mmCIF file of C-alpha atoms in Angstrom:
data_model
loop_
_atom_site.group_PDB
_atom_site.id
_atom_site.type_symbol
_atom_site.label_atom_id
_atom_site.label_comp_id
_atom_site.label_asym_id
_atom_site.label_seq_id
_atom_site.Cartn_x
_atom_site.Cartn_y
_atom_site.Cartn_z
ATOM 1 C CA MET A 1 84.197 -84.840 12.266
ATOM 2 C CA ILE A 2 86.459 -81.809 11.732
ATOM 3 C CA SER A 3 84.906 -78.905 9.843
ATOM 4 C CA THR A 4 86.678 -76.660 7.349
ATOM 5 C CA ASP A 5 87.621 -74.228 10.130
ATOM 6 C CA GLY A 6 89.041 -76.941 12.379
ATOM 7 C CA ALA A 7 86.125 -77.190 14.811
ATOM 8 C CA ILE A 8 85.168 -80.650 16.028
ATOM 9 C CA TYR A 9 81.438 -81.273 16.048
ATOM 10 C CA ASP A 10 79.184 -83.699 17.857
ATOM 11 C CA GLU A 11 76.757 -85.972 16.016
ATOM 12 C CA ARG A 12 74.218 -83.178 15.664
ATOM 13 C CA GLY A 13 76.792 -80.858 14.112
ATOM 14 C CA GLN A 14 77.962 -83.601 11.768
ATOM 15 C CA ARG A 15 74.421 -84.059 10.435
ATOM 16 C CA ALA A 16 74.056 -80.333 9.857
ATOM 17 C CA SER A 17 77.432 -80.048 8.162
ATOM 18 C CA ALA A 18 76.637 -82.990 5.880
ATOM 19 C CA ALA A 19 73.276 -81.558 4.731
ATOM 20 C CA PRO A 20 73.822 -77.811 4.224
ATOM 21 C CA LEU A 21 71.544 -75.213 2.726
ATOM 22 C CA GLN A 22 72.153 -74.948 -1.014
ATOM 23 C CA PRO A 23 71.242 -72.638 -3.898
ATOM 24 C CA GLY A 24 67.874 -73.675 -5.255
ATOM 25 C CA SER A 25 66.543 -74.917 -1.919
ATOM 26 C CA VAL A 26 62.923 -73.858 -1.416
ATOM 27 C CA LEU A 27 61.895 -73.214 2.184
ATOM 28 C CA ARG A 28 58.427 -72.586 3.570
ATOM 29 C CA PRO A 29 57.525 -71.146 6.988
ATOM 30 C CA LEU A 30 56.177 -73.667 9.483
ATOM 31 C CA ALA A 31 53.825 -71.057 11.003
ATOM 32 C CA GLY A 32 53.119 -67.335 11.045
ATOM 33 C CA ALA A 33 55.560 -64.575 11.944
ATOM 34 C CA LEU A 34 57.036 -65.198 15.394
ATOM 35 C CA HIS A 35 57.279 -61.558 16.465
ATOM 36 C CA PRO A 36 54.899 -59.318 14.476
ATOM 37 C CA ASN A 37 56.146 -56.208 16.303
ATOM 38 C CA ALA A 38 59.406 -56.441 14.344
ATOM 39 C CA VAL A 39 57.684 -56.239 10.944
ATOM 40 C CA ALA A 40 58.097 -53.007 8.993
ATOM 41 C CA TRP A 41 55.451 -50.279 8.912
ATOM 42 C CA PRO A 42 56.793 -47.644 6.488
ATOM 43 C CA THR A 43 54.534 -44.844 5.335
ATOM 44 C CA PRO A 44 56.414 -43.200 2.445
ATOM 45 C CA GLY A 45 55.060 -39.876 1.325
ATOM 46 C CA SER A 46 52.466 -39.536 4.087
ATOM 47 C CA ALA A 47 52.173 -37.050 6.917
ATOM 48 C CA ALA A 48 52.830 -39.876 9.383
ATOM 49 C CA GLU A 49 56.053 -40.725 7.546
ATOM 50 C CA GLU A 50 57.229 -37.123 7.836
ATOM 51 C CA LEU A 51 56.519 -37.166 11.572
ATOM 52 C CA GLN A 52 58.479 -40.417 11.790
ATOM 53 C CA ARG A 53 61.430 -38.826 10.007
ATOM 54 C CA GLN A 54 61.390 -35.816 12.313
ATOM 55 C CA ALA A 55 61.159 -38.013 15.398
ATOM 56 C CA THR A 56 64.186 -40.118 14.468
ATOM 57 C CA GLY A 57 66.230 -37.289 12.983
ATOM 58 C CA SER A 58 67.380 -39.539 10.145
ATOM 59 C CA PRO A 59 68.388 -37.652 6.985
ATOM 60 C CA ASN A 60 67.972 -40.811 4.908
ATOM 61 C CA GLU A 61 65.082 -41.119 2.495
ATOM 62 C CA GLN A 62 62.569 -43.897 3.138
ATOM 63 C CA ARG A 63 63.137 -46.905 0.873
ATOM 64 C CA LEU A 64 59.982 -48.597 -0.324
ATOM 65 C CA VAL A 65 58.787 -51.887 1.092
ATOM 66 C CA HIS A 66 57.019 -54.499 -1.040
ATOM 67 C CA GLY A 67 53.318 -54.110 -0.273
ATOM 68 C CA GLY A 68 52.212 -57.558 -1.439
ATOM 69 C CA LEU A 69 54.828 -59.350 0.630
ATOM 70 C CA LEU A 70 54.163 -57.152 3.655
ATOM 71 C CA ARG A 71 50.406 -57.744 3.543
ATOM 72 C CA THR A 72 50.925 -61.489 3.173
ATOM 73 C CA VAL A 73 53.252 -61.570 6.181
ATOM 74 C CA LYS A 74 50.797 -59.577 8.285
ATOM 75 C CA SER A 75 47.694 -61.600 7.410
ATOM 76 C CA ALA A 76 46.751 -64.423 9.775
ATOM 77 C CA GLU A 77 47.105 -67.240 7.230
ATOM 78 C CA GLY A 78 49.436 -65.513 4.765
ATOM 79 C CA TRP A 79 52.444 -67.556 5.836
ATOM 80 C CA ARG A 80 50.912 -70.573 4.090
ATOM 81 C CA ASP A 81 51.412 -68.812 0.738
ATOM 82 C CA LEU A 82 55.066 -67.866 1.318
ATOM 83 C CA THR A 83 58.097 -69.547 -0.241
ATOM 84 C CA PHE A 84 61.764 -68.598 -0.207
ATOM 85 C CA ARG A 85 64.056 -70.010 -2.912
ATOM 86 C CA LEU A 86 67.704 -69.611 -1.898
ATOM 87 C CA THR A 87 69.836 -68.056 -4.628
ATOM 88 C CA GLU A 88 73.212 -66.996 -3.211
ATOM 89 C CA PRO A 89 75.044 -67.495 0.093
ATOM 90 C CA LEU A 90 76.387 -64.389 1.810
ATOM 91 C CA VAL A 91 77.553 -65.897 5.122
ATOM 92 C CA HIS A 92 77.474 -69.666 5.353
ATOM 93 C CA GLY A 93 79.309 -72.811 6.363
ATOM 94 C CA ASP A 94 80.631 -74.463 9.503
ATOM 95 C CA GLY A 95 81.464 -72.395 12.561
ATOM 96 C CA ARG A 96 79.134 -69.510 11.689
ATOM 97 C CA PHE A 97 76.631 -68.064 14.140
ATOM 98 C CA SER A 98 74.182 -67.521 11.283
ATOM 99 C CA GLN A 99 73.625 -68.700 7.733
ATOM 100 C CA VAL A 100 72.757 -65.693 5.567
ATOM 101 C CA TRP A 101 71.306 -66.158 2.094
ATOM 102 C CA ARG A 102 69.848 -64.064 -0.667
ATOM 103 C CA ALA A 103 66.506 -65.520 -1.704
ATOM 104 C CA ALA A 104 63.587 -65.016 -4.058
ATOM 105 C CA ALA A 105 60.450 -64.507 -1.978
ATOM 106 C CA GLY A 106 57.269 -65.877 -3.502
ATOM 107 C CA VAL A 107 53.601 -65.368 -2.719
ATOM 108 C CA SER A 108 51.214 -68.031 -4.060
ATOM 109 C CA GLY A 109 53.914 -69.331 -6.388
ATOM 110 C CA GLN A 110 54.851 -65.949 -7.899
ATOM 111 C CA VAL A 111 58.225 -64.347 -7.144
ATOM 112 C CA CYS A 112 57.550 -60.892 -5.729
ATOM 113 C CA ARG A 113 60.776 -59.654 -4.155
ATOM 114 C CA HIS A 114 64.405 -60.612 -3.611
ATOM 115 C CA VAL A 115 65.227 -60.639 0.088
ATOM 116 C CA VAL A 116 67.888 -61.791 2.517
ATOM 117 C CA VAL A 117 67.094 -64.575 4.979
ATOM 118 C CA LYS A 118 69.270 -64.841 8.078
ATOM 119 C CA PHE A 119 69.001 -68.298 9.645
ATOM 120 C CA ILE A 120 70.183 -68.746 13.225
ATOM 121 C CA ALA A 121 71.143 -72.416 13.363
ATOM 122 C CA ASP A 122 73.238 -73.391 16.374
ATOM 123 C CA ALA A 123 73.949 -76.896 15.065
ATOM 124 C CA LEU A 124 76.704 -75.325 12.935
ATOM 125 C CA TRP A 125 78.203 -73.190 15.698
ATOM 126 C CA ARG A 126 81.665 -73.867 16.996
ATOM 127 C CA PRO A 127 81.711 -76.092 20.103
ATOM 128 C CA LYS A 128 80.843 -74.156 23.256
ATOM 129 C CA GLU A 129 84.256 -74.818 24.768
ATOM 130 C CA ASP A 130 85.752 -72.786 21.896
ATOM 131 C CA LEU A 131 83.462 -69.806 22.506
ATOM 132 C CA GLY A 132 84.665 -68.735 25.934
ATOM 133 C CA PRO A 133 82.638 -68.149 29.123
ATOM 134 C CA LEU A 134 78.872 -68.037 28.674
ATOM 135 C CA ASP A 135 78.707 -64.378 29.762
ATOM 136 C CA TRP A 136 80.977 -63.443 26.851
ATOM 137 C CA TRP A 137 78.847 -64.771 24.010
ATOM 138 C CA TYR A 138 75.206 -64.975 23.007
ATOM 139 C CA SER A 139 73.253 -68.218 23.071
ATOM 140 C CA LEU A 140 70.817 -69.229 20.340
ATOM 141 C CA GLU A 141 67.924 -67.790 22.342
ATOM 142 C CA ASP A 142 69.880 -64.593 23.027
ATOM 143 C CA ARG A 143 70.607 -64.047 19.350
ATOM 144 C CA ILE A 144 66.985 -64.553 18.335
ATOM 145 C CA LYS A 145 65.853 -62.177 21.082
ATOM 146 C CA SER A 146 68.506 -59.659 20.039
ATOM 147 C CA GLU A 147 67.373 -59.572 16.417
ATOM 148 C CA ASN A 148 63.712 -59.344 17.417
ATOM 149 C CA HIS A 149 64.340 -56.588 19.946
ATOM 150 C CA ALA A 150 66.453 -54.631 17.473
ATOM 151 C CA TYR A 151 63.990 -54.702 14.587
ATOM 152 C CA SER A 152 61.059 -53.984 16.905
ATOM 153 C CA ALA A 153 62.764 -51.027 18.583
ATOM 154 C CA LEU A 154 64.153 -49.754 15.280
ATOM 155 C CA ARG A 155 60.874 -49.771 13.388
ATOM 156 C CA PRO A 156 61.077 -45.965 12.960
ATOM 157 C CA LEU A 157 64.463 -46.451 11.261
ATOM 158 C CA GLN A 158 63.555 -49.459 9.105
ATOM 159 C CA GLY A 159 64.020 -48.599 5.439
ATOM 160 C CA ARG A 160 66.223 -45.650 6.402
ATOM 161 C CA ASP A 161 69.122 -46.473 8.717
ATOM 162 C CA VAL A 162 68.516 -50.247 8.925
ATOM 163 C CA PRO A 163 66.928 -52.854 6.610
ATOM 164 C CA HIS A 164 63.211 -53.452 6.359
ATOM 165 C CA CYS A 165 62.185 -56.564 8.293
ATOM 166 C CA TYR A 166 59.457 -58.815 6.883
ATOM 167 C CA GLY A 167 59.342 -60.927 10.010
ATOM 168 C CA SER A 168 60.942 -63.997 11.535
ATOM 169 C CA PHE A 169 59.684 -67.529 10.912
ATOM 170 C CA SER A 170 60.506 -71.118 11.792
ATOM 171 C CA PHE A 171 61.843 -73.180 8.888
ATOM 172 C CA ASP A 172 62.828 -76.834 8.572
ATOM 173 C CA MET A 173 66.544 -77.119 7.802
ATOM 174 C CA PRO A 174 67.847 -79.801 5.392
ATOM 175 C CA TRP A 175 69.438 -81.693 8.296
ATOM 176 C CA GLY A 176 66.042 -82.229 9.939
ATOM 177 C CA GLU A 177 65.919 -79.494 12.575
ATOM 178 C CA PRO A 178 63.904 -76.272 12.708
ATOM 179 C CA ALA A 179 65.678 -72.923 12.760
ATOM 180 C CA VAL A 180 64.508 -69.332 12.989
ATOM 181 C CA GLY A 181 65.039 -67.213 9.895
ATOM 182 C CA PHE A 182 64.718 -63.423 9.672
ATOM 183 C CA VAL A 183 63.425 -62.163 6.325
ATOM 184 C CA LEU A 184 65.074 -58.834 5.562
ATOM 185 C CA GLU A 185 65.460 -56.260 2.832
ATOM 186 C CA ASP A 186 68.180 -57.214 0.337
ATOM 187 C CA LEU A 187 70.564 -54.308 0.825
ATOM 188 C CA LEU A 188 72.762 -55.357 -2.091
ATOM 189 C CA GLN A 189 69.972 -54.231 -4.414
ATOM 190 C CA VAL A 190 70.114 -50.685 -3.058
ATOM 191 C CA ALA A 191 73.574 -50.290 -1.515
ATOM 192 C CA GLU A 192 77.156 -51.552 -1.465
ATOM 193 C CA PRO A 193 79.466 -52.536 1.399
ATOM 194 C CA VAL A 194 81.356 -49.525 2.715
ATOM 195 C CA GLU A 195 84.650 -51.331 2.131
ATOM 196 C CA ASN A 196 83.908 -51.509 -1.600
ATOM 197 C CA ARG A 197 83.120 -47.792 -1.681
ATOM 198 C CA CYS A 198 86.332 -46.918 0.155
ATOM 199 C CA LYS A 199 88.435 -48.918 -2.294
ATOM 200 C CA ARG A 200 86.739 -47.475 -5.363
ATOM 201 C CA ASP A 201 86.856 -43.865 -4.144
ATOM 202 C CA ALA A 202 90.274 -44.044 -2.497
ATOM 203 C CA ALA A 203 91.359 -40.931 -4.401
ATOM 204 C CA GLN A 204 88.607 -38.958 -2.630
ATOM 205 C CA LEU A 205 89.724 -40.129 0.826
ATOM 206 C CA GLN A 206 93.079 -38.474 1.369
ATOM 207 C CA GLY A 207 92.771 -36.608 4.661
ATOM 208 C CA ILE A 208 90.770 -36.288 7.855
ATOM 209 C CA HIS A 209 88.178 -33.962 6.322
ATOM 210 C CA ASP A 210 87.504 -36.410 3.482
ATOM 211 C CA TRP A 211 87.175 -39.336 5.885
ATOM 212 C CA HIS A 212 84.961 -37.369 8.252
ATOM 213 C CA ARG A 213 82.366 -36.848 5.515
ATOM 214 C CA LEU A 214 82.009 -40.629 5.420
ATOM 215 C CA ALA A 215 82.688 -41.615 9.031
ATOM 216 C CA GLY A 216 80.868 -38.740 10.746
ATOM 217 C CA PRO A 217 77.401 -39.741 9.466
ATOM 218 C CA SER A 218 77.976 -43.294 10.712
ATOM 219 C CA LEU A 219 78.549 -42.073 14.277
ATOM 220 C CA ARG A 220 75.433 -39.905 14.145
ATOM 221 C CA GLN A 221 73.520 -42.895 12.798
ATOM 222 C CA LEU A 222 74.824 -45.039 15.633
ATOM 223 C CA GLN A 223 73.455 -42.464 18.091
ATOM 224 C CA ARG A 224 69.986 -42.726 16.541
ATOM 225 C CA ILE A 225 70.095 -46.494 16.996
ATOM 226 C CA PHE A 226 71.407 -46.204 20.563
ATOM 227 C CA ALA A 227 68.679 -43.666 21.398
ATOM 228 C CA LEU A 228 66.054 -46.308 20.544
ATOM 229 C CA ASN A 229 67.606 -48.590 23.194
ATOM 230 C CA VAL A 230 69.516 -50.866 20.821
ATOM 231 C CA THR A 231 73.091 -51.112 22.065
ATOM 232 C CA SER A 232 76.134 -53.359 21.584
ATOM 233 C CA THR A 233 75.764 -53.068 17.823
ATOM 234 C CA HIS A 234 79.228 -54.544 17.153
ATOM 235 C CA THR A 235 79.828 -52.469 14.029
ATOM 236 C CA ASP A 236 83.471 -53.540 14.202
ATOM 237 C CA ALA A 237 82.536 -55.739 11.234
ATOM 238 C CA ALA A 238 82.636 -53.305 8.304
ATOM 239 C CA ARG A 239 80.641 -55.827 6.256
ATOM 240 C CA ASN A 240 77.600 -54.648 8.243
ATOM 241 C CA ILE A 241 77.902 -51.042 7.001
ATOM 242 C CA PHE A 242 76.482 -50.177 3.573
ATOM 243 C CA VAL A 243 76.508 -47.045 1.400
ATOM 244 C CA VAL A 244 73.334 -46.410 -0.596
ATOM 245 C CA HIS A 245 73.880 -46.413 -4.367
ATOM 246 C CA ASN A 246 74.010 -43.025 -6.097
ATOM 247 C CA THR A 247 74.879 -41.161 -2.903
ATOM 248 C CA PRO A 248 78.313 -39.527 -3.057
ATOM 249 C CA THR A 249 81.152 -40.481 -0.759
ATOM 250 C CA SER A 250 81.287 -36.823 0.285
ATOM 251 C CA ASN A 251 77.628 -36.957 1.420
ATOM 252 C CA PRO A 252 76.704 -40.622 1.895
ATOM 253 C CA LYS A 253 73.519 -42.310 3.042
ATOM 254 C CA LEU A 254 74.419 -45.295 5.203
ATOM 255 C CA VAL A 255 72.596 -48.437 6.320
ATOM 256 C CA PHE A 256 73.609 -50.665 9.251
ATOM 257 C CA ALA A 257 72.829 -54.390 9.347
ATOM 258 C CA GLY A 258 73.596 -57.305 11.661
ATOM 259 C CA PHE A 259 71.888 -57.157 15.060
ATOM 260 C CA GLY A 260 72.510 -60.651 16.437
ATOM 261 C CA ARG A 261 74.539 -59.441 19.435
ATOM 262 C CA THR A 262 72.600 -56.323 20.338
ATOM 263 C CA ALA A 263 70.728 -55.771 23.585
ATOM 264 C CA PRO A 264 68.754 -53.167 25.511
ATOM 265 C CA LEU A 265 71.060 -50.945 27.519
ATOM 266 C CA ASP A 266 70.459 -52.606 30.900
ATOM 267 C CA LYS A 267 71.191 -56.114 29.583
ATOM 268 C CA ALA A 268 74.204 -54.916 27.600
ATOM 269 C CA GLN A 269 75.602 -53.278 30.723
ATOM 270 C CA ARG A 270 75.275 -56.516 32.719
ATOM 271 C CA LYS A 271 77.068 -58.550 30.052
ATOM 272 C CA HIS A 272 79.745 -55.884 29.674
ATOM 273 C CA GLU A 273 80.408 -55.740 33.413
ATOM 274 C CA ALA A 274 80.756 -59.521 33.507
ATOM 275 C CA LYS A 275 83.733 -59.157 31.169
ATOM 276 C CA TYR A 276 85.002 -55.711 32.226
ATOM 277 C CA PRO A 277 84.029 -55.088 35.880
ATOM 278 C CA GLY A 278 83.402 -51.457 36.690
ATOM 279 C CA HIS A 279 83.317 -50.286 33.073
ATOM 280 C CA SER A 280 80.354 -48.705 31.268
ATOM 281 C CA VAL A 281 79.067 -50.103 27.985
ATOM 282 C CA ALA A 282 78.267 -46.581 26.740
ATOM 283 C CA GLY A 283 81.559 -46.080 24.925
ATOM 284 C CA MET A 284 81.803 -49.590 23.494
ATOM 285 C CA ASP A 285 79.484 -48.917 20.548
ATOM 286 C CA ASP A 286 81.692 -45.956 19.609
ATOM 287 C CA HIS A 287 84.761 -48.128 20.071
ATOM 288 C CA TRP A 288 83.535 -50.917 17.784
ATOM 289 C CA LEU A 289 82.461 -48.522 15.041
ATOM 290 C CA ALA A 290 85.650 -46.489 15.288
ATOM 291 C CA GLY A 291 87.588 -49.749 14.961
ATOM 292 C CA SER A 292 85.970 -50.320 11.578
ATOM 293 C CA TRP A 293 87.077 -46.890 10.410
ATOM 294 C CA ALA A 294 90.608 -47.477 11.690
ATOM 295 C CA ARG A 295 90.839 -50.593 9.529
ATOM 296 C CA LEU A 296 89.233 -48.894 6.532
ATOM 297 C CA MET A 297 91.631 -45.949 6.756
ATOM 298 C CA GLY A 298 94.552 -48.353 7.002
ATOM 299 C CA ASP A 299 96.689 -45.752 8.788
ATOM 300 C CA ARG A 300 96.600 -45.571 12.583
ATOM 301 C CA THR A 301 98.167 -42.099 12.628
ATOM 302 C CA LEU A 302 95.491 -40.788 10.268
ATOM 303 C CA TYR A 303 92.806 -42.510 12.312
ATOM 304 C CA TYR A 304 93.883 -40.947 15.635
ATOM 305 C CA GLU A 305 94.279 -37.562 13.973
ATOM 306 C CA TRP A 306 90.733 -37.822 12.581
ATOM 307 C CA LYS A 307 89.256 -38.990 15.891
ATOM 308 C CA GLY A 308 90.847 -36.143 17.842
ATOM 309 C CA TRP A 309 89.760 -33.577 15.275
ATOM 310 C CA ALA A 310 86.196 -34.963 15.108
ATOM 311 C CA ARG A 311 85.831 -34.861 18.883
ATOM 312 C CA THR A 312 86.874 -31.201 18.881
ATOM 313 C CA GLU A 313 84.675 -30.206 15.940
ATOM 314 C CA GLU A 314 81.591 -32.128 17.107
ATOM 315 C CA PRO A 315 81.757 -32.543 20.901
ATOM 316 C CA ASP A 316 78.563 -34.630 20.999
ATOM 317 C CA LEU A 317 79.514 -36.966 18.138
ATOM 318 C CA PHE A 318 80.503 -39.881 20.378
ATOM 319 C CA ILE A 319 77.989 -41.678 22.598
ATOM 320 C CA GLU A 320 80.469 -41.871 25.458
ATOM 321 C CA ASP A 321 80.512 -38.052 25.580
ATOM 322 C CA LYS A 322 76.743 -37.821 26.061
ATOM 323 C CA PRO A 323 74.397 -38.709 28.947
ATOM 324 C CA ILE A 324 73.294 -42.352 28.826
ATOM 325 C CA LEU A 325 69.695 -42.816 27.750
ATOM 326 C CA ASP A 326 67.042 -44.128 30.101
ATOM 327 C CA SER A 327 67.142 -47.903 29.638
ATOM 328 C CA GLU A 328 63.360 -48.025 29.902
ATOM 329 C CA SER A 329 62.998 -46.095 26.632
ATOM 330 C CA SER A 330 61.580 -47.927 23.660
ATOM 331 C CA GLY A 331 61.381 -47.347 19.944
ATOM 332 C CA SER A 332 58.159 -49.164 19.142
ATOM 333 C CA SER A 333 54.938 -47.562 17.978
ATOM 334 C CA ASP A 334 52.422 -47.969 15.196
ATOM 335 C CA ALA A 335 51.668 -46.220 11.947
ATOM 336 C CA SER A 336 49.620 -46.859 8.836
ATOM 337 C CA ASP A 337 51.029 -48.790 5.882
ATOM 338 C CA GLY A 338 52.456 -47.276 2.758
ATOM 339 C CA SER A 339 54.231 -49.510 0.295
ATOM 340 C CA GLU A 340 55.497 -50.381 -3.123
ATOM 341 C CA GLU A 341 53.454 -52.934 -5.013
#
């Protein structure tokens, strides 16, 4: 069978392609949350939340988490009461590393919150021979570990710089196999893709100073993520950068999503050296993010002018210009709950 992108699948892939996820599908977890340490613990308005903000250095306000859904996820048997009705595909189809859907989350039959569910289903991946050497890509297990590590380490930034995570669960797919799905905050309810903002406010983005007001915060945000030992963020995909609604382009609040290829620094360095012997991974996160801005600016001359100016104005703006963090560092800790009902 040849898929829509030209990939040839084995029998397993054919079954998956013939029985895809669809709007209206209702999925239920097969068991409790797989990695509870990745689940959000925001404390909006509390003294602990203020300490959290100071520790991370994030200027972004804490977005509220849904208390009922969070408590259900955290309770021992709460998963039995959870349902997720798929409403709209965001990333889907053959040849994708993940199937990403908007969904209505329900507790005991009552819809409580719209979320995004990111399913990692390797039956729909391109054949391995099309993916390159194993050291260049991430296996199914690697991608699940990457997402779990990222949301666990980035707990202090959940609801600020990255989405809230309501946990990861096993689900039965329509083609008869289980797959892991990450239940995340629906960013489209609170933000818009940065590409949309750039197109709409093109008149405000005429020179390097205008672009720096938008791009500069993203590089500082990337440093906060890197400092919590989440590297290889692959922000070369601008679709993973969002601008919070009602924040001006001249002073934006940004959110990063998409952590399926991230890794702790030591692991990222090993994979990077397998592809680029003798090179450090430290500057790659800068490189990927800067690549997004180059494409968004649409003018290579403007891009290089901005990058040179930014490096002069803010010498510590780029990760590659700073000392590499200790790879043993971790971003996980605990705090009390605070939530939106």
